[in-house]
PDB file of C-alpha atoms and ligand atoms in Angstrom:
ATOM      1  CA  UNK E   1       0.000   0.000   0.000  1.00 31.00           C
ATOM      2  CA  UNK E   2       2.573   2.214   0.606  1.00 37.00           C
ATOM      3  CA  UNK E   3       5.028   1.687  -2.229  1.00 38.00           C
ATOM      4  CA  UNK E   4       2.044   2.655  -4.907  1.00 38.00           C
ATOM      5  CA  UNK E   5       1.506   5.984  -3.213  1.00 40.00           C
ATOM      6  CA  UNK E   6       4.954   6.970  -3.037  1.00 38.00           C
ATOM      7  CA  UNK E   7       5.352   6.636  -6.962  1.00 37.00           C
ATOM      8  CA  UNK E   8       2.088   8.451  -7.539  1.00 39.00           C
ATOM      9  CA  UNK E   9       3.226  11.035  -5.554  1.00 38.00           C
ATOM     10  CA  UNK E  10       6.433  11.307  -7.326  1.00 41.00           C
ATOM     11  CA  UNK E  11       4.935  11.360 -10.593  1.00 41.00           C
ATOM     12  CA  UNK E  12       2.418  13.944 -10.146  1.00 40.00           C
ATOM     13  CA  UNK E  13       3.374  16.669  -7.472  1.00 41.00           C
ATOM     14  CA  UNK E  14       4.341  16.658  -3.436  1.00 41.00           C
ATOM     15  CA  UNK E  15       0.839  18.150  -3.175  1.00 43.00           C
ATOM     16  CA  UNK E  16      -0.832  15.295  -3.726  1.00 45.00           C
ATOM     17  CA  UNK E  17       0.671  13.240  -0.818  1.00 46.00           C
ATOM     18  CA  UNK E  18      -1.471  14.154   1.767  1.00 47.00           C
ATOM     19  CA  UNK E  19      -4.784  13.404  -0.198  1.00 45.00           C
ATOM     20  CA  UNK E  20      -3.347   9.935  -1.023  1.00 47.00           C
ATOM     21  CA  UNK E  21      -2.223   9.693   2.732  1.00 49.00           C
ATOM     22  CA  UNK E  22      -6.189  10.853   3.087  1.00 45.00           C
ATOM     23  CA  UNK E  23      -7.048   7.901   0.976  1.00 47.00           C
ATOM     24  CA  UNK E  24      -5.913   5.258   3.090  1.00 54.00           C
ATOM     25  CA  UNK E  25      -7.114   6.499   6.794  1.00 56.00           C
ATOM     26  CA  UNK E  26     -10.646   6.476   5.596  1.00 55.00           C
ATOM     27  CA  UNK E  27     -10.626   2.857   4.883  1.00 82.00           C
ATOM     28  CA  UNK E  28     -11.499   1.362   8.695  1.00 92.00           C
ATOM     29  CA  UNK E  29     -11.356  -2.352   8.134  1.00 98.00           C
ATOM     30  CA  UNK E  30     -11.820  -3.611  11.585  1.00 98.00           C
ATOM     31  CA  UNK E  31     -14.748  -4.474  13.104  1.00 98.00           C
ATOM     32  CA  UNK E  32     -15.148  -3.153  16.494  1.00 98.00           C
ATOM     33  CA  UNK E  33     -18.787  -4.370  17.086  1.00 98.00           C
ATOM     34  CA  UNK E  34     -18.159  -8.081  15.613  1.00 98.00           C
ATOM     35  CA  UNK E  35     -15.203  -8.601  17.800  1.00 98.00           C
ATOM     36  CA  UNK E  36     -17.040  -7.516  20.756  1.00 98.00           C
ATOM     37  CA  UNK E  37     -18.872 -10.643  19.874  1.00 98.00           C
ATOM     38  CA  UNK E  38     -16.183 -12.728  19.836  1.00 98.00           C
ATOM     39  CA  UNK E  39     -15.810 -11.993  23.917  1.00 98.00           C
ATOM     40  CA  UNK E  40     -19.472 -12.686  24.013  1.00 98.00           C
ATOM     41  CA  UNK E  41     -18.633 -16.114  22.473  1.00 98.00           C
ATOM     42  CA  UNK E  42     -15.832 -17.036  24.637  1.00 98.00           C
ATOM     43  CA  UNK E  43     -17.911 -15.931  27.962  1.00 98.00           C
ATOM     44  CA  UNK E  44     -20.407 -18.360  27.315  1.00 98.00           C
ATOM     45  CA  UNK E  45     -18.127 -20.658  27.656  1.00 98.00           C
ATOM     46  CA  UNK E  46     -16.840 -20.116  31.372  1.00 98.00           C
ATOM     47  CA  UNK E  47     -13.221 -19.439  32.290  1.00 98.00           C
ATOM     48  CA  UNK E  48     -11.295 -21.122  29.809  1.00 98.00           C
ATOM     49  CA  UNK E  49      -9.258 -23.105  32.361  1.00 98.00           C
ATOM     50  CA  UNK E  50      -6.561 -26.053  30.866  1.00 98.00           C
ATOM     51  CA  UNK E  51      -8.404 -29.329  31.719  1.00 97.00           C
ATOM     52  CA  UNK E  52     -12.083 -28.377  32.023  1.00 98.00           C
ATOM     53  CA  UNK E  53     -14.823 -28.484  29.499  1.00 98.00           C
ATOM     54  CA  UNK E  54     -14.857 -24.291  28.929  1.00 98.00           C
ATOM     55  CA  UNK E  55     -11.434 -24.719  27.600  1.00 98.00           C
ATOM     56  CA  UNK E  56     -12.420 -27.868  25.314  1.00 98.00           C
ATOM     57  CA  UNK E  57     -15.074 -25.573  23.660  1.00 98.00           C
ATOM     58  CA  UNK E  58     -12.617 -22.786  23.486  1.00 98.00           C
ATOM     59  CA  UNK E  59      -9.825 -25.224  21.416  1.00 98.00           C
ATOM     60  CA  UNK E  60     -12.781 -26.329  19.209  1.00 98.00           C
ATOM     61  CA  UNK E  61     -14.472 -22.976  18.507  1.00 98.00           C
ATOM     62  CA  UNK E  62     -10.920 -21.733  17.882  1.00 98.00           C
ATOM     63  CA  UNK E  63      -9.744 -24.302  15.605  1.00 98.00           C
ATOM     64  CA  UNK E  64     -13.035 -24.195  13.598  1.00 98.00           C
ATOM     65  CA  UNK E  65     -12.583 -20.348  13.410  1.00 98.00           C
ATOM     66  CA  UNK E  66      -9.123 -20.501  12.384  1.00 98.00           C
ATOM     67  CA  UNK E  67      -9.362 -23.022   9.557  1.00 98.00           C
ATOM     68  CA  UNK E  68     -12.250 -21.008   8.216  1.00 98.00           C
ATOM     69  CA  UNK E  69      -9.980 -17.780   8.001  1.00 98.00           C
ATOM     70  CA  UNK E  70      -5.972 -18.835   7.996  1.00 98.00           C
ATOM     71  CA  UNK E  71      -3.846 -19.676   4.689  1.00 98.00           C
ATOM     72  CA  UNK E  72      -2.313 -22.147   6.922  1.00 98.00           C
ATOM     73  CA  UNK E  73      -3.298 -23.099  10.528  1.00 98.00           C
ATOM     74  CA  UNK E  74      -0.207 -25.209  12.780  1.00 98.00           C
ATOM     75  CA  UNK E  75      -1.481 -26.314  15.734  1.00 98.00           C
ATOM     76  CA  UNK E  76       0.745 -27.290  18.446  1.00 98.00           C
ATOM     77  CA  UNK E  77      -0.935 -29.697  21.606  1.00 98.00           C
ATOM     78  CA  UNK E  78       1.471 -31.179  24.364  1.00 98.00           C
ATOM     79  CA  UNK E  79       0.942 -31.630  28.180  1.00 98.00           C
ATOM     80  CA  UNK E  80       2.207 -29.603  31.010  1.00 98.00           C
ATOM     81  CA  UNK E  81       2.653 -31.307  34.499  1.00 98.00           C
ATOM     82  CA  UNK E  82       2.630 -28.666  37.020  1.00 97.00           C
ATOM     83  CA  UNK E  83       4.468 -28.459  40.405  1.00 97.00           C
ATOM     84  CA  UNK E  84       1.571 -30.024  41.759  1.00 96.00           C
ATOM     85  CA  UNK E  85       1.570 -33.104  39.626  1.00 96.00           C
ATOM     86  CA  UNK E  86      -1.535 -32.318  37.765  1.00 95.00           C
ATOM     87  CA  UNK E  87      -1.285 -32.883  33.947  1.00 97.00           C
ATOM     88  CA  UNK E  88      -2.640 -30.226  31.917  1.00 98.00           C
ATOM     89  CA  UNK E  89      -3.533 -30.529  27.997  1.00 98.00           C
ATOM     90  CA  UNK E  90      -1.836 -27.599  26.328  1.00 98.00           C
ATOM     91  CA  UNK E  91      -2.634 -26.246  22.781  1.00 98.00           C
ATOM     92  CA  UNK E  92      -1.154 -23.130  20.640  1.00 98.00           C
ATOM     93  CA  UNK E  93      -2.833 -22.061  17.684  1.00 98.00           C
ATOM     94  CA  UNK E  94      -0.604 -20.150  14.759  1.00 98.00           C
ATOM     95  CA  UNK E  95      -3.054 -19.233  11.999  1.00 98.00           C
ATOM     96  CA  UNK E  96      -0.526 -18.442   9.336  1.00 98.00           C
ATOM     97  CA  UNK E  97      -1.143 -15.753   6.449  1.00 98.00           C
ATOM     98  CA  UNK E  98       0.789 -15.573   3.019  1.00 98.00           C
ATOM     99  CA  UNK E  99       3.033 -18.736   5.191  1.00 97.00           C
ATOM    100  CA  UNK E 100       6.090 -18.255   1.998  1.00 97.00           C
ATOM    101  CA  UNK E 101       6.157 -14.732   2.627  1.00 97.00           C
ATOM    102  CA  UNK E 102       9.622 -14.230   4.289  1.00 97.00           C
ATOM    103  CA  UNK E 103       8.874 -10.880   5.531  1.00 97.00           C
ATOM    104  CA  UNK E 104       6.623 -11.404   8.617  1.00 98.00           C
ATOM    105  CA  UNK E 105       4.331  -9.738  11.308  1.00 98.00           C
ATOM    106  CA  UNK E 106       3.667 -12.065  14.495  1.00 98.00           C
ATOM    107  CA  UNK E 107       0.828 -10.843  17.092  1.00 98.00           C
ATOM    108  CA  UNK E 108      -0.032 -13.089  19.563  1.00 98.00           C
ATOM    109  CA  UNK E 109      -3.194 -13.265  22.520  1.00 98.00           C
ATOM    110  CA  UNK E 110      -3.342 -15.719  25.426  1.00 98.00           C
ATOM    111  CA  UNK E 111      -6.696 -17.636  25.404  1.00 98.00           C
ATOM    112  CA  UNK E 112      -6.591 -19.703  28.887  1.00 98.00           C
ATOM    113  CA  UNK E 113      -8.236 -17.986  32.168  1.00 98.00           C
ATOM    114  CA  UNK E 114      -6.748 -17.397  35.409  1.00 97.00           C
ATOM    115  CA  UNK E 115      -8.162 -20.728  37.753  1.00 97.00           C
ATOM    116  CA  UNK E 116      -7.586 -18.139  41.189  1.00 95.00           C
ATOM    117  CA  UNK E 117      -8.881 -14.812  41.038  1.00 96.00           C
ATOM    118  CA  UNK E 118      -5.693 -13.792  43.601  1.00 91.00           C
ATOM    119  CA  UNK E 119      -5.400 -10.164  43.028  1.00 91.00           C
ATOM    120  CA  UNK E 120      -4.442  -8.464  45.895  1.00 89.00           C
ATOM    121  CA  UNK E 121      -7.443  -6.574  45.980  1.00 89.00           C
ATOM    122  CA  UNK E 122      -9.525  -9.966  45.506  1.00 87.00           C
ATOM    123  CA  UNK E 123     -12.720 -10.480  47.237  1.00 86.00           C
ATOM    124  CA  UNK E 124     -12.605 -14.069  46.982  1.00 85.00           C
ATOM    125  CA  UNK E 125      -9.698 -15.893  45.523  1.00 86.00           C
ATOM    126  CA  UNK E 126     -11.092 -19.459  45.725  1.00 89.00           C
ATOM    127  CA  UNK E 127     -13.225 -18.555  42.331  1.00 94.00           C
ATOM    128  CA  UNK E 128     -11.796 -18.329  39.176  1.00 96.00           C
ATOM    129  CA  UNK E 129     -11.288 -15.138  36.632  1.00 97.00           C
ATOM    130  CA  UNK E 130     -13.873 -14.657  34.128  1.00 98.00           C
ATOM    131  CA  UNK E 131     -11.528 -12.970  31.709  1.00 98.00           C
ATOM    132  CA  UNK E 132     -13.551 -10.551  29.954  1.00 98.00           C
ATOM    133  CA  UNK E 133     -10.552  -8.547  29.176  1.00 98.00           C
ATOM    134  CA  UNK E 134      -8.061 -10.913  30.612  1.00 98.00           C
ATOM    135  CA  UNK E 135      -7.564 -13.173  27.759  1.00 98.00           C
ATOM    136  CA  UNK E 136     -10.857 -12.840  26.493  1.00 98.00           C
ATOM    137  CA  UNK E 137      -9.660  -9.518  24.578  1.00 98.00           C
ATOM    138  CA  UNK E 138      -6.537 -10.496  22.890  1.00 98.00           C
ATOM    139  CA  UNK E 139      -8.209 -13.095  21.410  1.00 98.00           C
ATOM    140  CA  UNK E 140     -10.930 -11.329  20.294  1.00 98.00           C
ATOM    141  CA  UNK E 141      -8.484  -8.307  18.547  1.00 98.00           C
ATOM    142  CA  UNK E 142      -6.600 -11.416  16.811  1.00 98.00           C
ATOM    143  CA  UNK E 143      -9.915 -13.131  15.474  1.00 98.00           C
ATOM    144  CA  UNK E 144     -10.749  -9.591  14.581  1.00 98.00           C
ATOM    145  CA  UNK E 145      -7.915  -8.997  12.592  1.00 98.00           C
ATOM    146  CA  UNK E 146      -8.373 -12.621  10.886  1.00 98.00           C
ATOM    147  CA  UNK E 147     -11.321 -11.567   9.699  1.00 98.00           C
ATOM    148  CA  UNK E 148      -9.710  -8.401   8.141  1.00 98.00           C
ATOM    149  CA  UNK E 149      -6.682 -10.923   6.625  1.00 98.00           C
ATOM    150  CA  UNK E 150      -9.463 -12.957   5.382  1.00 98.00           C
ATOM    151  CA  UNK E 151     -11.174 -10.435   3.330  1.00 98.00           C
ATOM    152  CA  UNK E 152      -8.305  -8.237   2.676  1.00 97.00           C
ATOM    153  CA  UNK E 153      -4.755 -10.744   2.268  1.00 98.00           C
ATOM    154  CA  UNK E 154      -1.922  -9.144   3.493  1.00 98.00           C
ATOM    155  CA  UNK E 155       1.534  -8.302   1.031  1.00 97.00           C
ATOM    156  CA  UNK E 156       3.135  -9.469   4.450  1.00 98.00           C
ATOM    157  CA  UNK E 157       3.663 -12.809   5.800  1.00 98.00           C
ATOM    158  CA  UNK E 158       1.206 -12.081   9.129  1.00 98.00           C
ATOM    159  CA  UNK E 159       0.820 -15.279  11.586  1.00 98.00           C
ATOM    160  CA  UNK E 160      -1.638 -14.868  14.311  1.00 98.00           C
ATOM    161  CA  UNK E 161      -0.475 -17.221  18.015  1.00 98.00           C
ATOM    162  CA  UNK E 162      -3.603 -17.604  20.221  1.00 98.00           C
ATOM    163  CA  UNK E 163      -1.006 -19.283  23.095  1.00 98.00           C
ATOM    164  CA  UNK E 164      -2.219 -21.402  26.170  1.00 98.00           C
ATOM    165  CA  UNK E 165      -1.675 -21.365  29.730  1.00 98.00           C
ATOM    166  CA  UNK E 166      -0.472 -18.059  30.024  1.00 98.00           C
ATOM    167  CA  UNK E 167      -2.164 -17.023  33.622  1.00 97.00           C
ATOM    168  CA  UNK E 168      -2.478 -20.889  34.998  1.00 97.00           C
ATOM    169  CA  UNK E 169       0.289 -20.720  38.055  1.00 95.00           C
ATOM    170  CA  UNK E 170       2.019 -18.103  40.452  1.00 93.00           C
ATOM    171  CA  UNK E 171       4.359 -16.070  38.353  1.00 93.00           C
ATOM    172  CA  UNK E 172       6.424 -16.296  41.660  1.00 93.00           C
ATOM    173  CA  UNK E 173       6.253 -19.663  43.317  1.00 94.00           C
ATOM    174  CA  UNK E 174       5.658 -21.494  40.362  1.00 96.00           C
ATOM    175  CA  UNK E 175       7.427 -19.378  37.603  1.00 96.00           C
ATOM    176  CA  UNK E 176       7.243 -22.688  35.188  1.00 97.00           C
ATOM    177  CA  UNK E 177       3.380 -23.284  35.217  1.00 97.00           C
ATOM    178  CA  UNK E 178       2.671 -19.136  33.858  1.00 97.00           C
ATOM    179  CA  UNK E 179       3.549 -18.258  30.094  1.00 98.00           C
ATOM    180  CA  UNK E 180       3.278 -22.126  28.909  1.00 98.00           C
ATOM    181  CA  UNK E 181       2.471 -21.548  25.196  1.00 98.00           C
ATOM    182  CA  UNK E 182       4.725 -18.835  24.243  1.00 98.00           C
ATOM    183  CA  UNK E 183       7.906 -21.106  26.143  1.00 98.00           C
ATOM    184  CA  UNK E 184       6.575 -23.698  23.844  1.00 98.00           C
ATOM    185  CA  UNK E 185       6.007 -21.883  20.688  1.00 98.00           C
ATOM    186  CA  UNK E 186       9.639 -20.287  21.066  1.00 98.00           C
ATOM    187  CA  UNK E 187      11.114 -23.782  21.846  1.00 98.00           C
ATOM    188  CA  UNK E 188       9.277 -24.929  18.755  1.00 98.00           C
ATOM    189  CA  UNK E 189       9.351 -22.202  16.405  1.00 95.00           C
ATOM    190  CA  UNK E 190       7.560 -22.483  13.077  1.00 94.00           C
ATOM    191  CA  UNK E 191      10.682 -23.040  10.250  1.00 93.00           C
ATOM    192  CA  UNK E 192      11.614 -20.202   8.287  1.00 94.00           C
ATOM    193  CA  UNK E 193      12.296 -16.511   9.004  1.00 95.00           C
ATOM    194  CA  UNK E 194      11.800 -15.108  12.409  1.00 96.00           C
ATOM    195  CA  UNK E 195       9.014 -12.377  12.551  1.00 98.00           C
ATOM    196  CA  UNK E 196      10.386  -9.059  11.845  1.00 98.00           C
ATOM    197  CA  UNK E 197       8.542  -8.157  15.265  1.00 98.00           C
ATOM    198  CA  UNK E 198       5.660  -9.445  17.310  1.00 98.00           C
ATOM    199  CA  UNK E 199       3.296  -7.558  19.410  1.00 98.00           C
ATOM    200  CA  UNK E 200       1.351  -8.978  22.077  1.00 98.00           C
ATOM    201  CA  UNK E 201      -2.162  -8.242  22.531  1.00 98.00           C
ATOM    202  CA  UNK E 202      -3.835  -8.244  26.406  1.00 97.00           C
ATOM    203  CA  UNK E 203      -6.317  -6.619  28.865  1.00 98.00           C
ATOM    204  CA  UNK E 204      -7.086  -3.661  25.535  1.00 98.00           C
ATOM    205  CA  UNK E 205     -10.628  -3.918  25.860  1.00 98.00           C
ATOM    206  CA  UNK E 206     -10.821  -1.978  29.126  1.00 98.00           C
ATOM    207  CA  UNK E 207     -14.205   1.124  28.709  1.00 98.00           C
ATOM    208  CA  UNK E 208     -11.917   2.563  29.875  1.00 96.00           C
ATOM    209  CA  UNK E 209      -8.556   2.464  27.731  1.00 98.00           C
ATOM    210  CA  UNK E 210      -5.437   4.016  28.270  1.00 98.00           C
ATOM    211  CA  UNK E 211      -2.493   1.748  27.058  1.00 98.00           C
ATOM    212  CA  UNK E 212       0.796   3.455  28.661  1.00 98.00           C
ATOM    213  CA  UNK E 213       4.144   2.060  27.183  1.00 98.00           C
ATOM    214  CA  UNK E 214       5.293  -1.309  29.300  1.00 98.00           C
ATOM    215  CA  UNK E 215       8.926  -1.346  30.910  1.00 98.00           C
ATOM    216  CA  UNK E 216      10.546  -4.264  29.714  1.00 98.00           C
ATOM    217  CA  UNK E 217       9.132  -3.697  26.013  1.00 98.00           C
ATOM    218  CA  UNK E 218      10.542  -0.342  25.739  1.00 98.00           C
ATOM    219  CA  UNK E 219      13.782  -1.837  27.290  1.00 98.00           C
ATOM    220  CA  UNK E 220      13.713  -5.139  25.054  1.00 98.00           C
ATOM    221  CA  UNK E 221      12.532  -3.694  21.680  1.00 98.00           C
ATOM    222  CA  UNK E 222      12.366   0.049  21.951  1.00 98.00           C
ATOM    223  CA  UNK E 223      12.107   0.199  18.162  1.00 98.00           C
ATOM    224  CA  UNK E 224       8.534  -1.678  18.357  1.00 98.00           C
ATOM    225  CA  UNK E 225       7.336   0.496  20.691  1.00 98.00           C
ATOM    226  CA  UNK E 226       8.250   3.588  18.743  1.00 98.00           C
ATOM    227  CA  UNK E 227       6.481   2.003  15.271  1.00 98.00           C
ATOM    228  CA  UNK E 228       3.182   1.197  17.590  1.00 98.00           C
ATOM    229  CA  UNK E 229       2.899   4.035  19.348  1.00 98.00           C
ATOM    230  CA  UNK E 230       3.323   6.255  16.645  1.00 98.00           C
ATOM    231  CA  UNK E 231       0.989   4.352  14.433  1.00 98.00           C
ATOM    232  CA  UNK E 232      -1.879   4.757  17.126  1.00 98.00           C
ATOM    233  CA  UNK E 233      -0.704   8.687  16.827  1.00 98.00           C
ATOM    234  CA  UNK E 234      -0.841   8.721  13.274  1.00 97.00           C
ATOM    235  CA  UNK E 235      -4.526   7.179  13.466  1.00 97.00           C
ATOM    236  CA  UNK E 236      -5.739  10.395  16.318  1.00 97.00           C
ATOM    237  CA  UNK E 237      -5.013   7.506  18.963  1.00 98.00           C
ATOM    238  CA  UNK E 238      -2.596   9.451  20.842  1.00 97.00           C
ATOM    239  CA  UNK E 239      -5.002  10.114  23.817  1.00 97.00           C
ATOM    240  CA  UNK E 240      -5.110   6.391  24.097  1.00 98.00           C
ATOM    241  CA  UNK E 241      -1.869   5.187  23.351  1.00 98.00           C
ATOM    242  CA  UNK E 242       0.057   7.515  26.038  1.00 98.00           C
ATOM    243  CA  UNK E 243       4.019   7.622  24.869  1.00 97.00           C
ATOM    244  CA  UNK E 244       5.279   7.201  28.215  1.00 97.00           C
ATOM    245  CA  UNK E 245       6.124   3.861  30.184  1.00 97.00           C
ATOM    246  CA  UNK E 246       4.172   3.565  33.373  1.00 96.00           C
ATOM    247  CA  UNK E 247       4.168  -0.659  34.425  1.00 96.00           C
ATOM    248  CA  UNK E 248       7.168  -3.071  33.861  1.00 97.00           C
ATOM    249  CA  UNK E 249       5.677  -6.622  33.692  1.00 97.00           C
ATOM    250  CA  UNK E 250       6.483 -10.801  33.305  1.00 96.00           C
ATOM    251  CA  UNK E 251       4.260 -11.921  30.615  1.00 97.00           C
ATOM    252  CA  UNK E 252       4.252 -13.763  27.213  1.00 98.00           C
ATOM    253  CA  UNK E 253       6.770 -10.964  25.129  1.00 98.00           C
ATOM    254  CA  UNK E 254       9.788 -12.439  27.627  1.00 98.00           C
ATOM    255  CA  UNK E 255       9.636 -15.721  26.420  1.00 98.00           C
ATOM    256  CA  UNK E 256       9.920 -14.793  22.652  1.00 98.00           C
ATOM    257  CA  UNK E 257      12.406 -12.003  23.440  1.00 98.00           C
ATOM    258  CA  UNK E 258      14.616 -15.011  25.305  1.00 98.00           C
ATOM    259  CA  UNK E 259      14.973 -16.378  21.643  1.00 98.00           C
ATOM    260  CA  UNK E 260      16.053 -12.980  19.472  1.00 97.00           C
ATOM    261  CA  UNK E 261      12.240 -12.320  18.329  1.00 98.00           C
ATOM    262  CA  UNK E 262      11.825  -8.138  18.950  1.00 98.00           C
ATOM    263  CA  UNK E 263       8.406  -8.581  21.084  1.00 98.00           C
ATOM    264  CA  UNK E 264       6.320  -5.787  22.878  1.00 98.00           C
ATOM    265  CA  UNK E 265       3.580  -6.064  25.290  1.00 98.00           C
ATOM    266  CA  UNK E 266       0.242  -4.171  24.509  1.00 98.00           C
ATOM    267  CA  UNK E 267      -1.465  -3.753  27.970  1.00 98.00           C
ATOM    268  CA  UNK E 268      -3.536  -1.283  30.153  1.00 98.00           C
ATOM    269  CA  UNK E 269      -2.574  -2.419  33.264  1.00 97.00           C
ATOM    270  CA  UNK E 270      -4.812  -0.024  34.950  1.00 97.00           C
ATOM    271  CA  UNK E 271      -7.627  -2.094  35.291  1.00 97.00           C
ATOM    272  CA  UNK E 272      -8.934  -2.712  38.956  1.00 96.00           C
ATOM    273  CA  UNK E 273     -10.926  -6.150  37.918  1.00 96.00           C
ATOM    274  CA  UNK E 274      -7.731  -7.659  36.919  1.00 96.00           C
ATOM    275  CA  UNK E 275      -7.390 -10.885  38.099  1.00 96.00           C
ATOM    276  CA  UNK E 276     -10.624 -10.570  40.406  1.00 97.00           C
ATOM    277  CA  UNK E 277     -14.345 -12.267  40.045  1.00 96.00           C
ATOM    278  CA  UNK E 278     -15.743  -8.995  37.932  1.00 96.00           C
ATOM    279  CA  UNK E 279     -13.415  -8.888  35.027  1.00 98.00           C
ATOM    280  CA  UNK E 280     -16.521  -9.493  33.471  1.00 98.00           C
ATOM    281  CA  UNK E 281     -18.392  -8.256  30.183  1.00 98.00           C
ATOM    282  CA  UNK E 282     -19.541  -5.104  31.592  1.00 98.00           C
ATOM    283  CA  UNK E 283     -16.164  -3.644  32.020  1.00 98.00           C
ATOM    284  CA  UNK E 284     -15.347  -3.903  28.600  1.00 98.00           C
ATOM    285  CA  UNK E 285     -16.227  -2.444  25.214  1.00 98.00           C
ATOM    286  CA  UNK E 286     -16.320  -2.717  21.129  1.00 98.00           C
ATOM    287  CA  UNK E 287     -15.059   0.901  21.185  1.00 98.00           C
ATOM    288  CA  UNK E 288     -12.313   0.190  22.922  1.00 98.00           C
ATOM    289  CA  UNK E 289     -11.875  -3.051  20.682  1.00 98.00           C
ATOM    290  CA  UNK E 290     -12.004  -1.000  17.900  1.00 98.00           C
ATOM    291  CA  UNK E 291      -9.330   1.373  18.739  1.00 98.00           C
ATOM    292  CA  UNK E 292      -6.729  -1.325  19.029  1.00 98.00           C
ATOM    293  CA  UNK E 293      -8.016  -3.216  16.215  1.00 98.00           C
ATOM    294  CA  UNK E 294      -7.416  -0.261  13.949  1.00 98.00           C
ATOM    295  CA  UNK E 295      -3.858  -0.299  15.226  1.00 98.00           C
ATOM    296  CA  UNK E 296      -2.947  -3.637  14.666  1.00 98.00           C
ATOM    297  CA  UNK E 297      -4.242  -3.703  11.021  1.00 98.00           C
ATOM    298  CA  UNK E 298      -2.446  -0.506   9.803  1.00 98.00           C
ATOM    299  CA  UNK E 299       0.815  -2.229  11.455  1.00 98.00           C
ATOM    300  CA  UNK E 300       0.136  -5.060   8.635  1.00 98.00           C
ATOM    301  CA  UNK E 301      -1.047  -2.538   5.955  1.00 97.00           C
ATOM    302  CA  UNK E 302       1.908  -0.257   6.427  1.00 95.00           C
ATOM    303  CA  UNK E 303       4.076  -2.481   5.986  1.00 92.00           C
TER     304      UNK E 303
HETATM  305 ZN1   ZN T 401      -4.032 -12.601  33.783  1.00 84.44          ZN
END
């Protein structure tokens, strides 16, 4: 998309740049309102914990999805046994689009919900998370932009990792059974090139959004950060997307940055139902979908 209106430009006068730069914003491919669905869908289901039915109709509904939308869908199943002997049945989905493209984008969601809802400021951690926006919006921004890749193919290689048992232990006392899929997807990366970047995609759906830069992004891959946030900018989203680092977290960008890939985490972390019982579909909205989806798409367009 880009190339084309450089030459026009060239050919016919500077003046014309910004109405071709015009051009492009107006076209809003993402769907907002049908990926607010999407965390409808995966509600219905109940927490999406590894080894109970929810998360058998979330690998199903997922794989169904995928093959419907993907070029090429890899899907990687194994089983974790945790510190406390139980055995877990793990699955990664990489939906892979234009897979011989050797340029590529990687974003990536978790899909799995939290089995304690241990926040500090928890009311009652014996019940689980509902992961409206914990999980439950990452995956809904990635289906999202599937649908977009579906309609629209990319001129990049794109592939899409909805990763597993992401939020399943204690990040402290049990630093192995937390960010199981991405350890496994970068222990088993998909042969050829490695992504030029990846972005990952989590708690974005927030009514009320404000996605500050993350520590250990801006640290890892300061680069990525730069490209994202100024895309959001470029798009008016500089309200939402606020250029400054405020949080510095462990999550599923560590793994991947472990093995050379340039990842960033996409977060607001401000979000007092994290990891309690009422991160539930109330506290989160298409609009705020929609802002995020319209990010991650002009990433893959601009490109
Ligand atoms: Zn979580």
């Amino acid at each position: 998309m880009r190339r084309p209106c450089q030459v026009f430009a060239l050919l016919v006068s500077a003046l014309l740049l910004p109405a071709c730069h015009e051009t492009r914003k107006h076209v809003r491919e993402f769907d907002g309102a049908s990926a607010f669905h999407y965390i409808e869908t995966q509600m219905s289901f109940g927490p999406r914990i590894p080894g109970t039915e929810a998360h058998r109709k979330m690998v199903a509904w997922l794989d169904s999805l995928l093959r419907k939308r993907a070029d090429t869908l890899i899907v990687q199943s194994w089983t974790h046994v945790t510190a406390a002997g139980d055995s877990l049945p793990l699955t990664n989905f990489i939906a892979r689009f234009q897979p011989a493209a050797t340029k590529r984008l990687l974003f990536l969601a978790h899909y799995d919900s939290r089995p304690r809802a241990d926040s500090p400021t928890s009311t009652d951690s014996t019940k689980p998370v509902p992961g409206a926006n914990d999980g439950g919006s990452g995956v809904a921004l990635l289906l999202g932009v599937a649908d977009v890749l579906k309609r629209v193919p990319p001129t990049v290689g794109v592939d899409l990792l909805f990763d597993d048992g992401e939020d399943y232990g204690d990040f402290v006392k049990t630093p192995d059974d937390v960010l199981m899929g991405s350890r496994y997807y970068a222990a088993h990366q998909v042969p050829g090139p490695q992504p030029l970047y990846a972005v990952l995609f989590d708690l974005i759906a927030d009514k009320d959004l404000q996605i500050f830069e993350e520590g250990n992004s801006v640290v890892g891959a300061p680069e990525v950060v730069e490209l994202v946030w100024n895309t959001a900018k470029d798009l008016g989203y500089a309200g939402t997307f606020v250029a400054t680092p405020k949080h510095t977290l462990i999550d599923d960008h560590l793994e991947l940055q472990k093995v050379g890939i340039r990842a960033i985490d996409v977060v607001d972390f401000d979000y007092p139902a994290w990891h309690t019982k009422d991160d539930t579909i109330d506290k989160v909205s298409g609009a705020s979908l929609q802002i995020v989806g319209d990010v991650a798409v002009e990433l893959v367009r601009r490109e």
